[in-house]
Amino acid sequence: MTKEISTGIILIENTASCKRRAILKRVHKDGSAQITEKKSRFIGDVYNIENEEDALYYINETKKKYWDARHHCYAYIIGNNNEIKRFSDDGEPSGTAGKPILDVLDKSGIANCLIIVTRYFGGLIRAYSEAAKSGIEASGIMEVKKGIQAQIDADYNSFGKIQYMCMERNIIITDTEYGENVHINMIIEESEYAHFQKAVADAFAGRLEIVKNDNVIFGIYDGMVQILTSNN
């Protein structure tokens, strides 16, 4: 459903019949970039947001920061399945600024993200897309996946083989505790869990068992694992 409201902002809400997409990426580090087109200056700012209050806060702060600019056009997408999409042309001709920014954001696969493009002076309308892309490139974008937190208790003779199996399948070992046995905590991609469970059962003839602890949404940035949400 698409609805235009009196503020000049377009609101797009996905209905249950819309095709839902898995989360692909999140902004780990906010970014900013600037481009110049035909003596116009465009500044693209990118922010991670969790709700519309966050978006309005950054929009208002940007307007204060660049108080002398002509336009502050923006777009944002909120929700794990892109439930809310908004954009604003902020006085530019309808559909020429906010919508191109939204298109860039939508194609990027980044969820819970706000892009604001501030425009000084005249210039080319198509530069809004380029400024939005430049802002994304200047940000730290984290690939996000659905996963399962799990654990295995292994004897020391089996530990090396478990490590190898995890490395072979890109399974993340988050913590290892050494005692009478080795307690291995890990995050397994949701799509890989059943395959890994069977591989462990076959490799150790049922002696070792994977214990599922939690469903999580996680990302990796600069080699560090970040858990975004979990459901016990």
Tab-separated table of N, CA and C in Angstrom, residues 60-215:
chain	number	residue	atom	x	y	z
A	60	ASN	N	16.019	15.989	11.821
A	60	ASN	CA	16.017	17.309	12.463
A	60	ASN	C	17.430	17.796	12.776
A	61	GLU	N	18.294	16.881	13.227
A	61	GLU	CA	19.678	17.258	13.516
A	61	GLU	C	20.417	17.676	12.247
A	62	THR	N	20.128	16.989	11.131
A	62	THR	CA	20.763	17.328	9.858
A	62	THR	C	20.312	18.707	9.378
A	63	LYS	N	19.038	19.001	9.566
A	63	LYS	CA	18.524	20.321	9.175
A	63	LYS	C	19.182	21.438	9.992
A	64	LYS	N	19.455	21.141	11.267
A	64	LYS	CA	20.147	22.125	12.104
A	64	LYS	C	21.609	22.288	11.663
A	65	LYS	N	22.238	21.166	11.361
A	65	LYS	CA	23.652	21.192	10.982
A	65	LYS	C	23.863	21.935	9.672
A	66	TYR	N	23.022	21.637	8.684
A	66	TYR	CA	23.121	22.285	7.371
A	66	TYR	C	21.945	23.249	7.192
A	67	TRP	N	21.842	24.174	8.109
A	67	TRP	CA	20.684	25.066	8.159
A	67	TRP	C	20.547	25.944	6.924
A	68	ASP	N	21.665	26.201	6.234
A	68	ASP	CA	21.655	27.101	5.088
A	68	ASP	C	21.474	26.368	3.756
A	69	ALA	N	21.225	25.062	3.797
A	69	ALA	CA	21.037	24.292	2.561
A	69	ALA	C	19.611	24.463	2.038
A	70	ARG	N	19.441	24.229	0.750
A	70	ARG	CA	18.117	24.400	0.127
A	70	ARG	C	17.168	23.249	0.454
A	71	HIS	N	17.689	22.011	0.392
A	71	HIS	CA	16.804	20.852	0.550
A	71	HIS	C	17.491	19.776	1.397
A	72	HIS	N	16.678	19.067	2.169
A	72	HIS	CA	17.137	17.893	2.933
A	72	HIS	C	16.201	16.746	2.561
A	73	CYS	N	16.498	16.065	1.496
A	73	CYS	CA	15.643	14.977	1.002
A	73	CYS	C	16.107	13.664	1.636
A	74	TYR	N	15.186	12.763	1.863
A	74	TYR	CA	15.584	11.540	2.564
A	74	TYR	C	14.683	10.365	2.208
A	75	ALA	N	15.161	9.202	2.632
A	75	ALA	CA	14.374	7.970	2.528
A	75	ALA	C	14.833	7.040	3.633
A	76	TYR	N	13.901	6.230	4.123
A	76	TYR	CA	14.307	5.214	5.089
A	76	TYR	C	13.435	3.977	4.971
A	77	ILE	N	14.025	2.866	5.410
A	77	ILE	CA	13.342	1.571	5.442
A	77	ILE	C	13.484	1.019	6.849
A	78	ILE	N	12.372	0.579	7.416
A	78	ILE	CA	12.367	0.050	8.783
A	78	ILE	C	11.673	-1.310	8.797
A	79	GLY	N	12.244	-2.233	9.555
A	79	GLY	CA	11.630	-3.547	9.739
A	79	GLY	C	12.442	-4.654	9.111
A	80	ASN	N	12.425	-5.799	9.749
A	80	ASN	CA	13.189	-6.940	9.251
A	80	ASN	C	12.730	-7.393	7.876
A	81	ASN	N	11.462	-7.093	7.555
A	81	ASN	CA	10.931	-7.441	6.243
A	81	ASN	C	10.513	-6.188	5.468
A	82	ASN	N	11.183	-5.077	5.768
A	82	ASN	CA	10.924	-3.803	5.072
A	82	ASN	C	9.461	-3.365	5.203
A	83	GLU	N	8.911	-3.476	6.427
A	83	GLU	CA	7.488	-3.168	6.613
A	83	GLU	C	7.159	-1.700	6.326
A	84	ILE	N	8.063	-0.793	6.644
A	84	ILE	CA	7.796	0.637	6.445
A	84	ILE	C	8.863	1.247	5.553
A	85	LYS	N	8.405	1.970	4.538
A	85	LYS	CA	9.308	2.719	3.659
A	85	LYS	C	8.758	4.138	3.537
A	86	ARG	N	9.602	5.114	3.793
A	86	ARG	CA	9.183	6.504	3.645
A	86	ARG	C	10.217	7.269	2.824
A	87	PHE	N	9.744	8.284	2.107
A	87	PHE	CA	10.690	9.207	1.470
A	87	PHE	C	10.081	10.592	1.380
A	88	SER	N	10.943	11.590	1.295
A	88	SER	CA	10.499	12.972	1.181
A	88	SER	C	11.338	13.710	0.150
A	89	ASP	N	10.659	14.498	-0.711
A	89	ASP	CA	11.345	15.332	-1.711
A	89	ASP	C	11.715	16.703	-1.149
A	90	ASP	N	11.185	17.055	0.009
A	90	ASP	CA	11.508	18.306	0.702
A	90	ASP	C	11.527	19.516	-0.237
A	91	GLY	N	10.480	19.667	-1.019
A	91	GLY	CA	10.359	20.837	-1.878
A	91	GLY	C	10.871	20.671	-3.288
A	92	GLU	N	11.596	19.601	-3.561
A	92	GLU	CA	12.004	19.312	-4.936
A	92	GLU	C	10.770	18.811	-5.703
A	93	PRO	N	10.790	18.857	-7.042
A	93	PRO	CA	9.656	18.328	-7.808
A	93	PRO	C	9.314	16.897	-7.385
A	94	SER	N	8.032	16.598	-7.313
A	94	SER	CA	7.574	15.320	-6.778
A	94	SER	C	8.224	14.120	-7.469
A	95	GLY	N	8.773	13.226	-6.646
A	95	GLY	CA	9.362	11.989	-7.156
A	95	GLY	C	10.759	12.118	-7.717
A	96	THR	N	11.379	13.306	-7.598
A	96	THR	CA	12.695	13.503	-8.227
A	96	THR	C	13.863	13.376	-7.259
A	97	ALA	N	13.590	13.309	-5.964
A	97	ALA	CA	14.684	13.294	-4.989
A	97	ALA	C	14.554	12.136	-4.000
A	98	GLY	N	13.461	12.158	-3.222
A	98	GLY	CA	13.289	11.102	-2.222
A	98	GLY	C	13.154	9.718	-2.822
A	99	LYS	N	12.398	9.606	-3.915
A	99	LYS	CA	12.199	8.288	-4.545
A	99	LYS	C	13.502	7.704	-5.089
A	100	PRO	N	14.351	8.488	-5.793
A	100	PRO	CA	15.644	7.927	-6.214
A	100	PRO	C	16.506	7.479	-5.030
A	101	ILE	N	16.435	8.214	-3.913
A	101	ILE	CA	17.186	7.799	-2.723
A	101	ILE	C	16.634	6.476	-2.202
A	102	LEU	N	15.296	6.369	-2.139
A	102	LEU	CA	14.672	5.124	-1.683
A	102	LEU	C	15.043	3.958	-2.596
A	103	ASP	N	15.085	4.192	-3.896
A	103	ASP	CA	15.442	3.124	-4.840
A	103	ASP	C	16.852	2.607	-4.572
A	104	VAL	N	17.787	3.532	-4.307
A	104	VAL	CA	19.164	3.137	-3.991
A	104	VAL	C	19.185	2.302	-2.715
A	105	LEU	N	18.466	2.758	-1.696
A	105	LEU	CA	18.430	2.046	-0.415
A	105	LEU	C	17.794	0.676	-0.572
A	106	ASP	N	16.689	0.609	-1.308
A	106	ASP	CA	15.980	-0.658	-1.516
A	106	ASP	C	16.879	-1.676	-2.222
A	107	LYS	N	17.580	-1.231	-3.264
A	107	LYS	CA	18.446	-2.133	-4.025
A	107	LYS	C	19.664	-2.578	-3.224
A	108	SER	N	20.061	-1.770	-2.246
A	108	SER	CA	21.256	-2.102	-1.452
A	108	SER	C	21.013	-3.290	-0.526
A	109	GLY	N	19.730	-3.562	-0.188
A	109	GLY	CA	19.423	-4.653	0.733
A	109	GLY	C	19.682	-4.311	2.184
A	110	ILE	N	19.870	-3.021	2.506
A	110	ILE	CA	20.159	-2.618	3.878
A	110	ILE	C	18.850	-2.345	4.615
A	111	ALA	N	18.679	-2.986	5.761
A	111	ALA	CA	17.472	-2.811	6.570
A	111	ALA	C	17.724	-1.792	7.672
A	112	ASN	N	16.632	-1.202	8.191
A	112	ASN	CA	16.692	-0.241	9.296
A	112	ASN	C	17.721	0.849	9.027
A	113	CYS	N	17.537	1.527	7.919
A	113	CYS	CA	18.521	2.500	7.453
A	113	CYS	C	17.841	3.779	6.980
A	114	LEU	N	18.457	4.912	7.300
A	114	LEU	CA	18.019	6.228	6.847
A	114	LEU	C	19.125	6.860	6.007
A	115	ILE	N	18.770	7.400	4.840
A	115	ILE	CA	19.705	8.180	4.031
A	115	ILE	C	19.122	9.577	3.849
A	116	ILE	N	19.905	10.583	4.206
A	116	ILE	CA	19.523	11.979	4.005
A	116	ILE	C	20.496	12.586	2.999
A	117	VAL	N	19.966	13.204	1.956
A	117	VAL	CA	20.823	13.915	1.002
A	117	VAL	C	20.498	15.403	1.099
A	118	THR	N	21.486	16.168	1.520
A	118	THR	CA	21.360	17.615	1.652
A	118	THR	C	21.902	18.269	0.386
A	119	ARG	N	21.128	19.224	-0.143
A	119	ARG	CA	21.506	19.848	-1.407
A	119	ARG	C	21.701	21.354	-1.242
A	120	TYR	N	22.866	21.825	-1.675
A	120	TYR	CA	23.151	23.251	-1.726
A	120	TYR	C	23.068	23.733	-3.174
A	121	PHE	N	22.369	24.832	-3.402
A	121	PHE	CA	22.307	25.510	-4.700
A	121	PHE	C	21.603	24.652	-5.762
A	122	GLY	N	21.768	25.044	-7.009
A	122	GLY	CA	21.123	24.325	-8.105
A	122	GLY	C	21.883	23.060	-8.449
A	123	GLY	N	21.538	22.421	-9.557
A	123	GLY	CA	22.282	21.227	-9.931
A	123	GLY	C	21.413	20.168	-10.572
A	124	LEU	N	21.980	19.002	-10.736
A	124	LEU	CA	21.286	17.911	-11.413
A	124	LEU	C	20.506	17.073	-10.404
A	125	ILE	N	19.244	16.830	-10.701
A	125	ILE	CA	18.404	16.026	-9.813
A	125	ILE	C	18.966	14.615	-9.658
A	126	ARG	N	19.529	14.062	-10.747
A	126	ARG	CA	20.017	12.677	-10.674
A	126	ARG	C	21.162	12.510	-9.674
A	127	ALA	N	21.741	13.633	-9.255
A	127	ALA	CA	22.828	13.554	-8.281
A	127	ALA	C	22.349	13.045	-6.929
A	128	TYR	N	21.039	13.080	-6.670
A	128	TYR	CA	20.531	12.533	-5.403
A	128	TYR	C	20.861	11.046	-5.286
A	129	SER	N	20.714	10.310	-6.376
A	129	SER	CA	21.050	8.877	-6.363
A	129	SER	C	22.534	8.685	-6.105
A	130	GLU	N	23.370	9.490	-6.775
A	130	GLU	CA	24.819	9.348	-6.622
A	130	GLU	C	25.262	9.703	-5.207
A	131	ALA	N	24.649	10.743	-4.624
A	131	ALA	CA	24.994	11.119	-3.250
A	131	ALA	C	24.584	10.033	-2.264
A	132	ALA	N	23.416	9.415	-2.505
A	132	ALA	CA	22.966	8.318	-1.645
A	132	ALA	C	23.931	7.134	-1.724
A	133	LYS	N	24.356	6.785	-2.939
A	133	LYS	CA	25.321	5.688	-3.116
A	133	LYS	C	26.644	6.002	-2.434
A	134	SER	N	27.109	7.254	-2.570
A	134	SER	CA	28.381	7.646	-1.961
A	134	SER	C	28.299	7.562	-0.445
A	135	GLY	N	27.141	7.945	0.120
A	135	GLY	CA	26.961	7.839	1.562
A	135	GLY	C	27.031	6.407	2.050
A	136	ILE	N	26.421	5.489	1.288
A	136	ILE	CA	26.485	4.063	1.641
A	136	ILE	C	27.920	3.554	1.576
A	137	GLU	N	28.644	3.952	0.526
A	137	GLU	CA	30.029	3.514	0.372
A	137	GLU	C	30.911	4.013	1.508
A	138	ALA	N	30.568	5.177	2.080
A	138	ALA	CA	31.364	5.741	3.176
A	138	ALA	C	30.988	5.148	4.537
A	139	SER	N	29.929	4.343	4.574
A	139	SER	CA	29.456	3.747	5.822
A	139	SER	C	30.077	2.368	6.023
A	140	GLY	N	29.944	1.872	7.220
A	140	GLY	CA	30.351	0.497	7.499
A	140	GLY	C	29.126	-0.396	7.421
A	141	ILE	N	29.004	-1.167	6.358
A	141	ILE	CA	27.823	-2.012	6.148
A	141	ILE	C	28.137	-3.442	6.581
A	142	MET	N	27.251	-3.993	7.374
A	142	MET	CA	27.446	-5.335	7.923
A	142	MET	C	26.442	-6.296	7.308
A	143	GLU	N	26.931	-7.402	6.792
A	143	GLU	CA	26.041	-8.435	6.273
A	143	GLU	C	25.388	-9.154	7.445
A	144	VAL	N	24.093	-9.324	7.362
A	144	VAL	CA	23.316	-9.875	8.474
A	144	VAL	C	22.652	-11.184	8.052
A	145	LYS	N	22.658	-12.154	8.964
A	145	LYS	CA	22.123	-13.472	8.640
A	145	LYS	C	21.300	-14.021	9.803
A	146	LYS	N	20.425	-14.968	9.484
A	146	LYS	CA	19.709	-15.709	10.515
A	146	LYS	C	20.581	-16.880	10.952
A	147	GLY	N	20.657	-17.085	12.258
A	147	GLY	CA	21.515	-18.156	12.748
A	147	GLY	C	20.962	-18.821	13.989
A	148	ILE	N	21.679	-19.819	14.447
A	148	ILE	CA	21.313	-20.566	15.651
A	148	ILE	C	22.534	-20.640	16.559
A	149	GLN	N	22.354	-20.198	17.806
A	149	GLN	CA	23.396	-20.384	18.811
A	149	GLN	C	23.266	-21.801	19.355
A	150	ALA	N	24.385	-22.509	19.365
A	150	ALA	CA	24.355	-23.910	19.799
A	150	ALA	C	25.643	-24.245	20.545
A	151	GLN	N	25.668	-25.433	21.121
A	151	GLN	CA	26.870	-25.870	21.843
A	151	GLN	C	27.098	-27.359	21.643
A	152	ILE	N	28.346	-27.727	21.762
A	152	ILE	CA	28.737	-29.137	21.725
A	152	ILE	C	29.699	-29.379	22.879
A	153	ASP	N	29.472	-30.453	23.640
A	153	ASP	CA	30.431	-30.908	24.643
A	153	ASP	C	31.183	-32.090	24.053
A	154	ALA	N	32.499	-31.901	23.885
A	154	ALA	CA	33.315	-32.929	23.221
A	154	ALA	C	34.480	-33.342	24.113
A	155	ASP	N	34.922	-34.575	23.950
A	155	ASP	CA	36.150	-34.987	24.622
A	155	ASP	C	37.337	-34.386	23.867
A	156	TYR	N	38.485	-34.374	24.481
A	156	TYR	CA	39.651	-33.714	23.893
A	156	TYR	C	40.097	-34.380	22.595
A	157	ASN	N	39.889	-35.678	22.460
A	157	ASN	CA	40.261	-36.364	21.220
A	157	ASN	C	39.380	-35.935	20.043
A	158	SER	N	38.152	-35.519	20.333
A	158	SER	CA	37.218	-35.124	19.273
A	158	SER	C	37.281	-33.625	18.956
A	159	PHE	N	37.896	-32.850	19.828
A	159	PHE	CA	37.864	-31.397	19.713
A	159	PHE	C	38.468	-30.899	18.396
A	160	GLY	N	39.610	-31.438	18.025
A	160	GLY	CA	40.283	-31.002	16.802
A	160	GLY	C	39.427	-31.230	15.565
A	161	LYS	N	38.740	-32.357	15.539
A	161	LYS	CA	37.892	-32.675	14.384
A	161	LYS	C	36.685	-31.726	14.319
A	162	ILE	N	36.110	-31.394	15.485
A	162	ILE	CA	34.993	-30.438	15.516
A	162	ILE	C	35.459	-29.077	15.005
A	163	GLN	N	36.641	-28.652	15.435
A	163	GLN	CA	37.187	-27.377	14.953
A	163	GLN	C	37.324	-27.380	13.433
A	164	TYR	N	37.837	-28.472	12.897
A	164	TYR	CA	38.029	-28.580	11.453
A	164	TYR	C	36.690	-28.543	10.720
A	165	MET	N	35.699	-29.267	11.251
A	165	MET	CA	34.373	-29.288	10.619
A	165	MET	C	33.738	-27.897	10.623
A	166	CYS	N	33.940	-27.151	11.705
A	166	CYS	CA	33.406	-25.785	11.781
A	166	CYS	C	34.106	-24.880	10.771
A	167	MET	N	35.423	-24.989	10.692
A	167	MET	CA	36.188	-24.159	9.765
A	167	MET	C	35.785	-24.466	8.320
A	168	GLU	N	35.570	-25.730	8.025
A	168	GLU	CA	35.212	-26.170	6.684
A	168	GLU	C	33.859	-25.601	6.245
A	169	ARG	N	32.964	-25.391	7.201
A	169	ARG	CA	31.602	-24.942	6.897
A	169	ARG	C	31.354	-23.485	7.278
A	170	ASN	N	32.421	-22.744	7.626
A	170	ASN	CA	32.300	-21.330	8.024
A	170	ASN	C	31.375	-21.151	9.224
A	171	ILE	N	31.428	-22.093	10.145
A	171	ILE	CA	30.667	-21.992	11.391
A	171	ILE	C	31.528	-21.273	12.425
A	172	ILE	N	30.938	-20.300	13.112
A	172	ILE	CA	31.693	-19.442	14.019
A	172	ILE	C	31.719	-20.039	15.419
A	173	ILE	N	32.916	-20.337	15.914
A	173	ILE	CA	33.080	-20.732	17.311
A	173	ILE	C	33.249	-19.459	18.126
A	174	THR	N	32.282	-19.164	18.999
A	174	THR	CA	32.299	-17.907	19.747
A	174	THR	C	33.022	-18.018	21.082
A	175	ASP	N	33.077	-19.227	21.627
A	175	ASP	CA	33.711	-19.390	22.942
A	175	ASP	C	34.032	-20.869	23.158
A	176	THR	N	35.138	-21.119	23.832
A	176	THR	CA	35.529	-22.499	24.155
A	176	THR	C	35.936	-22.564	25.622
A	177	GLU	N	35.325	-23.478	26.372
A	177	GLU	CA	35.647	-23.652	27.788
A	177	GLU	C	36.263	-25.037	27.983
A	178	TYR	N	37.372	-25.052	28.699
A	178	TYR	CA	38.108	-26.302	28.903
A	178	TYR	C	37.920	-26.791	30.338
A	179	GLY	N	37.474	-28.008	30.442
A	179	GLY	CA	37.297	-28.639	31.745
A	179	GLY	C	37.535	-30.129	31.588
A	180	GLU	N	36.662	-30.922	32.185
A	180	GLU	CA	36.761	-32.378	31.994
A	180	GLU	C	36.559	-32.704	30.516
A	181	ASN	N	35.638	-31.985	29.875
A	181	ASN	CA	35.459	-32.015	28.430
A	181	ASN	C	35.634	-30.603	27.878
A	182	VAL	N	35.547	-30.462	26.564
A	182	VAL	CA	35.631	-29.140	25.936
A	182	VAL	C	34.214	-28.691	25.597
A	183	HIS	N	33.830	-27.540	26.132
A	183	HIS	CA	32.495	-26.978	25.898
A	183	HIS	C	32.633	-25.930	24.799
A	184	ILE	N	32.032	-26.201	23.641
A	184	ILE	CA	32.204	-25.347	22.458
A	184	ILE	C	30.896	-24.624	22.160
A	185	ASN	N	30.923	-23.287	22.197
A	185	ASN	CA	29.768	-22.472	21.820
A	185	ASN	C	29.959	-21.979	20.389
A	186	MET	N	28.893	-21.965	19.617
A	186	MET	CA	29.017	-21.603	18.209
A	186	MET	C	27.751	-20.945	17.688
A	187	ILE	N	27.897	-20.260	16.548
A	187	ILE	CA	26.751	-19.746	15.803
A	187	ILE	C	26.760	-20.407	14.434
A	188	ILE	N	25.636	-21.030	14.086
A	188	ILE	CA	25.504	-21.750	12.825
A	188	ILE	C	24.432	-21.046	11.990
A	189	GLU	N	24.729	-20.782	10.734
A	189	GLU	CA	23.705	-20.203	9.865
A	189	GLU	C	22.492	-21.125	9.840
A	190	GLU	N	21.322	-20.528	9.859
A	190	GLU	CA	20.074	-21.302	9.937
A	190	GLU	C	19.983	-22.344	8.827
A	191	SER	N	20.396	-21.970	7.625
A	191	SER	CA	20.294	-22.886	6.480
A	191	SER	C	21.282	-24.051	6.577
A	192	GLU	N	22.297	-23.898	7.425
A	192	GLU	CA	23.346	-24.925	7.535
A	192	GLU	C	23.120	-25.845	8.732
A	193	TYR	N	22.216	-25.458	9.630
A	193	TYR	CA	22.105	-26.156	10.916
A	193	TYR	C	21.801	-27.650	10.771
A	194	ALA	N	20.778	-27.993	10.014
A	194	ALA	CA	20.387	-29.402	9.867
A	194	ALA	C	21.512	-30.213	9.222
A	195	HIS	N	22.202	-29.640	8.233
A	195	HIS	CA	23.300	-30.343	7.562
A	195	HIS	C	24.453	-30.598	8.542
A	196	PHE	N	24.768	-29.582	9.357
A	196	PHE	CA	25.866	-29.728	10.314
A	196	PHE	C	25.500	-30.726	11.410
A	197	GLN	N	24.257	-30.687	11.823
A	197	GLN	CA	23.779	-31.630	12.838
A	197	GLN	C	23.956	-33.074	12.358
A	198	LYS	N	23.597	-33.308	11.107
A	198	LYS	CA	23.741	-34.659	10.541
A	198	LYS	C	25.214	-35.022	10.370
A	199	ALA	N	26.029	-34.046	9.937
A	199	ALA	CA	27.461	-34.306	9.724
A	199	ALA	C	28.140	-34.693	11.031
A	200	VAL	N	27.784	-34.025	12.122
A	200	VAL	CA	28.369	-34.347	13.432
A	200	VAL	C	27.907	-35.727	13.889
A	201	ALA	N	26.629	-36.006	13.717
A	201	ALA	CA	26.106	-37.324	14.117
A	201	ALA	C	26.796	-38.443	13.344
A	202	ASP	N	27.007	-38.235	12.030
A	202	ASP	CA	27.652	-39.262	11.200
A	202	ASP	C	29.135	-39.402	11.550
A	203	ALA	N	29.810	-38.274	11.763
A	203	ALA	CA	31.258	-38.302	12.009
A	203	ALA	C	31.613	-38.959	13.333
A	204	PHE	N	30.715	-38.848	14.313
A	204	PHE	CA	31.037	-39.368	15.648
A	204	PHE	C	30.071	-40.491	16.064
A	205	ALA	N	29.405	-41.051	15.082
A	205	ALA	CA	28.530	-42.207	15.310
A	205	ALA	C	27.539	-41.961	16.444
A	206	GLY	N	27.027	-40.724	16.514
A	206	GLY	CA	26.012	-40.402	17.511
A	206	GLY	C	26.552	-40.106	18.901
A	207	ARG	N	27.882	-40.131	19.081
A	207	ARG	CA	28.455	-39.885	20.418
A	207	ARG	C	28.358	-38.422	20.833
A	208	LEU	N	28.416	-37.525	19.857
A	208	LEU	CA	28.346	-36.093	20.152
A	208	LEU	C	27.024	-35.529	19.652
A	209	GLU	N	26.523	-34.558	20.389
A	209	GLU	CA	25.228	-33.990	20.059
A	209	GLU	C	25.316	-32.464	20.063
A	210	ILE	N	24.673	-31.839	19.086
A	210	ILE	CA	24.571	-30.376	19.067
A	210	ILE	C	23.331	-29.990	19.862
A	211	VAL	N	23.511	-29.103	20.839
A	211	VAL	CA	22.391	-28.621	21.649
A	211	VAL	C	22.055	-27.201	21.199
A	212	LYS	N	20.821	-27.012	20.750
A	212	LYS	CA	20.373	-25.700	20.279
A	212	LYS	C	19.978	-24.823	21.465
A	213	ASN	N	20.516	-23.585	21.495
A	213	ASN	CA	20.217	-22.660	22.592
A	213	ASN	C	19.276	-21.526	22.202
A	214	ASP	N	19.470	-20.960	21.016
A	214	ASP	CA	18.759	-19.730	20.691
A	214	ASP	C	18.736	-19.488	19.189
A	215	ASN	N	17.671	-18.861	18.704
A	215	ASN	CA	17.634	-18.341	17.338
A	215	ASN	C	18.097	-16.883	17.374
